[in-house]
Tab-separated table of C-alpha atoms and ligand atoms in Angstrom:
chain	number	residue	atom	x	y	z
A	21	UNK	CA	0.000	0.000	0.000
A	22	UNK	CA	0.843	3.504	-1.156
A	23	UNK	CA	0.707	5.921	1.299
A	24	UNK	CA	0.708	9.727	1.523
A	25	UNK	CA	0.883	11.584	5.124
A	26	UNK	CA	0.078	15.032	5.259
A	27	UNK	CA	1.121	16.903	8.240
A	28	UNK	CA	0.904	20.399	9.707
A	29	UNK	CA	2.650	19.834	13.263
A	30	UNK	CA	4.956	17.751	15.450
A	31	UNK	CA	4.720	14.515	13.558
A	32	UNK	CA	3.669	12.465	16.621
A	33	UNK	CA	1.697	10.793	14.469
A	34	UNK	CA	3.674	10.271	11.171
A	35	UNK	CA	6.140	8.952	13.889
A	36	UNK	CA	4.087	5.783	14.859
A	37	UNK	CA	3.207	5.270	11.352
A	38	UNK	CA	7.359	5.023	10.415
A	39	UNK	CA	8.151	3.145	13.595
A	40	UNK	CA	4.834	1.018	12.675
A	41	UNK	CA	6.217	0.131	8.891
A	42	UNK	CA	9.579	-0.437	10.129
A	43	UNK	CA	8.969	-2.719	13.411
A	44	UNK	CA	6.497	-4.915	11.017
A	45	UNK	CA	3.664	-4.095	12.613
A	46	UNK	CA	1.637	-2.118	9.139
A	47	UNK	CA	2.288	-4.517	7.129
A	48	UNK	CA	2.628	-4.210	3.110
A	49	UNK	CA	3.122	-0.726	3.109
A	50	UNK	CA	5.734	2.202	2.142
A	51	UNK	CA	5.183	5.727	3.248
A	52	UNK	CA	6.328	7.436	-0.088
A	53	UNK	CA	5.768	11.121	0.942
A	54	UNK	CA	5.098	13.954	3.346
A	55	UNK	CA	3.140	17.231	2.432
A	56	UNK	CA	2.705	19.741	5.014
A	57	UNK	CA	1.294	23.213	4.865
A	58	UNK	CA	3.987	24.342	7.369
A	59	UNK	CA	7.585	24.438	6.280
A	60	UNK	CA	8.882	24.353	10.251
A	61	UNK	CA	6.792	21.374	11.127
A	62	UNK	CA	8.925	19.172	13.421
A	63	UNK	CA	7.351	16.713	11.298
A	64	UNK	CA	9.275	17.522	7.930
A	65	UNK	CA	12.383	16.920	10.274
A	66	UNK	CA	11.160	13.161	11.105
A	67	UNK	CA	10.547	12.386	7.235
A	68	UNK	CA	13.556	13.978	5.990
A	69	UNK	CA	15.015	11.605	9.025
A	70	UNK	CA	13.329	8.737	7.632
A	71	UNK	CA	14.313	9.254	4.379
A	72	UNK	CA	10.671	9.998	2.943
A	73	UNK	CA	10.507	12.808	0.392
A	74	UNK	CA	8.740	15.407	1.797
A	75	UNK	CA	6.551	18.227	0.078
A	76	UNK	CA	5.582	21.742	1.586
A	77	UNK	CA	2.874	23.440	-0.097
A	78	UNK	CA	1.252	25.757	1.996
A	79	UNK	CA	-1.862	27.898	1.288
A	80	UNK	CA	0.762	30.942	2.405
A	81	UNK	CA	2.393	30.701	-0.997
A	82	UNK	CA	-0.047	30.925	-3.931
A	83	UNK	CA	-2.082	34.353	-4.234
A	84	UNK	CA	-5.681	32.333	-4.881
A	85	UNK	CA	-6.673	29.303	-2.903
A	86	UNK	CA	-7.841	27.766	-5.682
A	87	UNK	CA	-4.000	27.471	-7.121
A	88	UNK	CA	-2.696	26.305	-3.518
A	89	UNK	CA	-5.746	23.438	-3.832
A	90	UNK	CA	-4.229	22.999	-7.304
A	91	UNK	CA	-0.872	22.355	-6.231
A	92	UNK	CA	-1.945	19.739	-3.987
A	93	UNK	CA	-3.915	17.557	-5.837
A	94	UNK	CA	-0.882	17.977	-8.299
A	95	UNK	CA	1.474	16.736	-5.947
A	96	UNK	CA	-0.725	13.737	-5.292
A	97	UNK	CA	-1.330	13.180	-8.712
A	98	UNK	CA	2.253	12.942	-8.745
A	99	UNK	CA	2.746	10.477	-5.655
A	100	UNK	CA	0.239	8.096	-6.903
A	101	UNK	CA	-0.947	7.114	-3.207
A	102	UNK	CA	-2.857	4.339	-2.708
A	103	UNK	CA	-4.277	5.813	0.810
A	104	UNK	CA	-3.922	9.775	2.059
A	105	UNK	CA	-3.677	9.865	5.898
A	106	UNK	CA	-4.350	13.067	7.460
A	107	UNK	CA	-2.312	13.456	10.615
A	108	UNK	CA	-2.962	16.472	11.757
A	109	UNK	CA	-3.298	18.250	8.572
A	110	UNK	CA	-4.684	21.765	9.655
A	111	UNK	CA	-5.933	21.990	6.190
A	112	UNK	CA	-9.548	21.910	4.669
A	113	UNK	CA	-9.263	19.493	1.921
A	114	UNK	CA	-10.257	20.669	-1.470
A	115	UNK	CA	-13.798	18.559	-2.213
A	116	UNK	CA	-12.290	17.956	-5.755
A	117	UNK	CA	-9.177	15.984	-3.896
A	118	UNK	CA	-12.068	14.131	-1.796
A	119	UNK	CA	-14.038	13.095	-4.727
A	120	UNK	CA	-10.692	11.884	-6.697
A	121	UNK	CA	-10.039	9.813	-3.448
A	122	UNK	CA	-13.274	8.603	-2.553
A	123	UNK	CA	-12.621	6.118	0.878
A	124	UNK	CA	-8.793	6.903	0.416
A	125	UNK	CA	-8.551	9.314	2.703
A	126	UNK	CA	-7.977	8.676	6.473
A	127	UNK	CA	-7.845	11.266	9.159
A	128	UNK	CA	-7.002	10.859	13.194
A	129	UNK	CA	-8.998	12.670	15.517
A	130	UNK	CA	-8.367	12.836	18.859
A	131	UNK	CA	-11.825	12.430	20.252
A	132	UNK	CA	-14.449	9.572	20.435
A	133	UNK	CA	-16.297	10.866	17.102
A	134	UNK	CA	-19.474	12.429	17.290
A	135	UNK	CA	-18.101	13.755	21.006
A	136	UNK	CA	-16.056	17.009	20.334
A	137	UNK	CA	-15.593	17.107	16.551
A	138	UNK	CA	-16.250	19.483	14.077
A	139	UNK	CA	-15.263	23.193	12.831
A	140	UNK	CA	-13.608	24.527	15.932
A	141	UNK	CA	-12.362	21.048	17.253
A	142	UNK	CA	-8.899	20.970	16.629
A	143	UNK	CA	-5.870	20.198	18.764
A	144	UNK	CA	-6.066	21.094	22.612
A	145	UNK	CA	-9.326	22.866	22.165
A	146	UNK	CA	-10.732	19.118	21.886
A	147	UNK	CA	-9.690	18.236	25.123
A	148	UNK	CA	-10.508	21.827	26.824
A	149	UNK	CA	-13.988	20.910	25.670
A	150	UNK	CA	-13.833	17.050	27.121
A	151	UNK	CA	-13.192	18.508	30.494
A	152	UNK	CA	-15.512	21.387	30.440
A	153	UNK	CA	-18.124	18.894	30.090
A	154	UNK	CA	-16.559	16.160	32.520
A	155	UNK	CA	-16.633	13.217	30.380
A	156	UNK	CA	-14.941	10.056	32.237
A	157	UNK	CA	-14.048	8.440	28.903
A	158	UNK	CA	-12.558	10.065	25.749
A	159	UNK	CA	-10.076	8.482	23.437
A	160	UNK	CA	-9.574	8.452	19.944
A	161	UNK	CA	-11.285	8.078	16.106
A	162	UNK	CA	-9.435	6.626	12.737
A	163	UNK	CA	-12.635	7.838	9.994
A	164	UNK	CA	-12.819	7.738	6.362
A	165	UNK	CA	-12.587	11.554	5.117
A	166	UNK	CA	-15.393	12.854	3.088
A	167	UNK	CA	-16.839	16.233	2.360
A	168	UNK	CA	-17.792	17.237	5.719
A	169	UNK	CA	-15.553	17.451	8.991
A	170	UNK	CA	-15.287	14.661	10.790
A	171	UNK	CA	-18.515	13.069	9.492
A	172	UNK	CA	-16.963	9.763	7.277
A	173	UNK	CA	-17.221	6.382	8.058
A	174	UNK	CA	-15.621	5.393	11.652
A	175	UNK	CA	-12.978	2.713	11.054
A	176	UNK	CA	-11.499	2.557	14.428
A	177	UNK	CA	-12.106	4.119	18.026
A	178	UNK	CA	-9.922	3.584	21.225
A	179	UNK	CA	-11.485	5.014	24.542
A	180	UNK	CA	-9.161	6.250	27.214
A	181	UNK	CA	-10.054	7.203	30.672
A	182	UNK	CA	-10.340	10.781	31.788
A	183	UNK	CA	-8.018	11.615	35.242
A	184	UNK	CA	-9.541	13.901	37.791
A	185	UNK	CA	-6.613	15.674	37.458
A	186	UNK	CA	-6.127	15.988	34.266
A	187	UNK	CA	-5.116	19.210	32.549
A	188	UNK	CA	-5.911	19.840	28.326
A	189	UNK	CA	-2.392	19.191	27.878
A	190	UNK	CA	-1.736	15.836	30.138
A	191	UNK	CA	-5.207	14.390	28.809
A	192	UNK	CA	-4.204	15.310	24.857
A	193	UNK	CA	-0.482	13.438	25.644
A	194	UNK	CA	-2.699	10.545	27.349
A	195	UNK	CA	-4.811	10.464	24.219
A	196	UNK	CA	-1.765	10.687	21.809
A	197	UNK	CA	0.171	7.767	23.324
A	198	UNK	CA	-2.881	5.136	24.216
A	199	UNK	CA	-5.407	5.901	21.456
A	200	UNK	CA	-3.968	8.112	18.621
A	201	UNK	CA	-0.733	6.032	18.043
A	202	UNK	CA	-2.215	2.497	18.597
A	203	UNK	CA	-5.098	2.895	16.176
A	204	UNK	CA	-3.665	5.149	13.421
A	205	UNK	CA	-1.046	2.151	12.429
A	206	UNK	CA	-3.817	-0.282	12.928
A	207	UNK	CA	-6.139	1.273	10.496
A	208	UNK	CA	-3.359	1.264	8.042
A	209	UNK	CA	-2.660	-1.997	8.245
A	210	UNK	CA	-5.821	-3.443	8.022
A	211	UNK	CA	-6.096	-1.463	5.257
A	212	UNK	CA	-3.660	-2.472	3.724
A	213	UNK	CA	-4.157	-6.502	4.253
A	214	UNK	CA	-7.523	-5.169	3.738
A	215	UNK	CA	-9.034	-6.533	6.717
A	216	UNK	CA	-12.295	-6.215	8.613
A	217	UNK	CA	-12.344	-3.396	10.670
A	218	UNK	CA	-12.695	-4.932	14.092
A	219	UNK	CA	-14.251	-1.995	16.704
A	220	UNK	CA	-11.393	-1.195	19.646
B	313	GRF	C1	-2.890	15.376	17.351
B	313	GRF	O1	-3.470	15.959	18.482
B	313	GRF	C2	-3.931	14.664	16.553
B	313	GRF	O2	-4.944	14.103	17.332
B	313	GRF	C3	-4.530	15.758	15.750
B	313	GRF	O3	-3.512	16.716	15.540
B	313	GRF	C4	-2.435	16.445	16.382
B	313	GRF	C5	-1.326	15.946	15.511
B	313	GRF	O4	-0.238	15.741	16.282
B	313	GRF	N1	-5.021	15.212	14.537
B	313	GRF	P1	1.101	15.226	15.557
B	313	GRF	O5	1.477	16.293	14.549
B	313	GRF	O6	0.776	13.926	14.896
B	313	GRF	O7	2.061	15.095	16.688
């Protein structure tokens, strides 16, 4: 399997997915790019360390949006992926890149989809909302991509539990090392043994 990450931020993510292809665990895969919108992202740093070409097209550079939404789908035209992860891509997808990859595109959110998703749901803010409203259980949600946010087919959920003293930032690590970086290579690699999703 084929696969594209685009990031925008540390990489946490990509990370698992590299450690994931090399330790055996996602099997029959190659990751055979990065794009990010941000050329500082820690997580050009871990592809570049990996040895995975790595693309940074970022909205910031063309004058219309239409030509940075151009660009991309270019560049993916160009990688040929098999399967698009979004890992924390901080970018709305162009819906003509979403109908060329109908059910190819994955993204990770860090929330137990439909809890806390959404416009506005994005990084810590997820968790600030989690414990505003006192849930006991949050975790996270691997889900097929399609025109809306966060509204395509679950594929996999992990729950984690909620600590009474838990702060955004302790619950969002929590989240990132139980959930987030246990299903995100998971869903890839049942994807690409194309397996049944089984339900964490
Ligand atoms: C994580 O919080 C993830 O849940 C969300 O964006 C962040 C990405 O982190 N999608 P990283 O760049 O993978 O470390």
């Amino acid at each position: 399997l084929k696969v594209v990450v685009c990031v925008s931020g540390g990489g946490t993510n990509l990370q698992a997915l590299i450690d994931g292809v090399k330790n055996g665990n996602i099997r029959n895969t190659d990751i055979t790019g990065v794009i990010s919108n941000n050329p500082c992202a820690y997580a050009m740093k871990r592809a570049e360390d990996a040895g995975i070409p790595s693309f940074c097209i970022s909205p910031k550079d063309f004058e219309k949006r239409d030509d940075f939404n151009q660009a991309l789908i270019d560049k993916l035209d160009e990688l040929k992926p098999d399967l698009i992860v979004l890992a924390g891509f901080l970018v709305i997808l162009p819906q003509e890149l979403i109908q060329l990859y109908r059910n190819r595109i994955i993204n990770i959110h860090p929330s137990l989809i439909p809890s806390f998703c959404g416009t506005g749901y994005y990084g810590l803010k997820v968790h600030e909302a989690a414990l505003e409203r006192g849930v006991k259980v949050t975790g996270a949600t691997v889900h097929f991509v399609d025109e809306g946010t966060d509204t395509g087919e679950i594929i996999m959920q992990k729950a984690v539990e909620v600590l009474v003293e838990d702060t955004p930032e302790s619950l969002q690590r929590r989240v990132m090392e139980q959930a987030e970086w246990v299903i995100l290579p998971k869903a890839v690699d049942a994807i690409a043994m194309e397996q049944k999703f089984e339900y964490l």
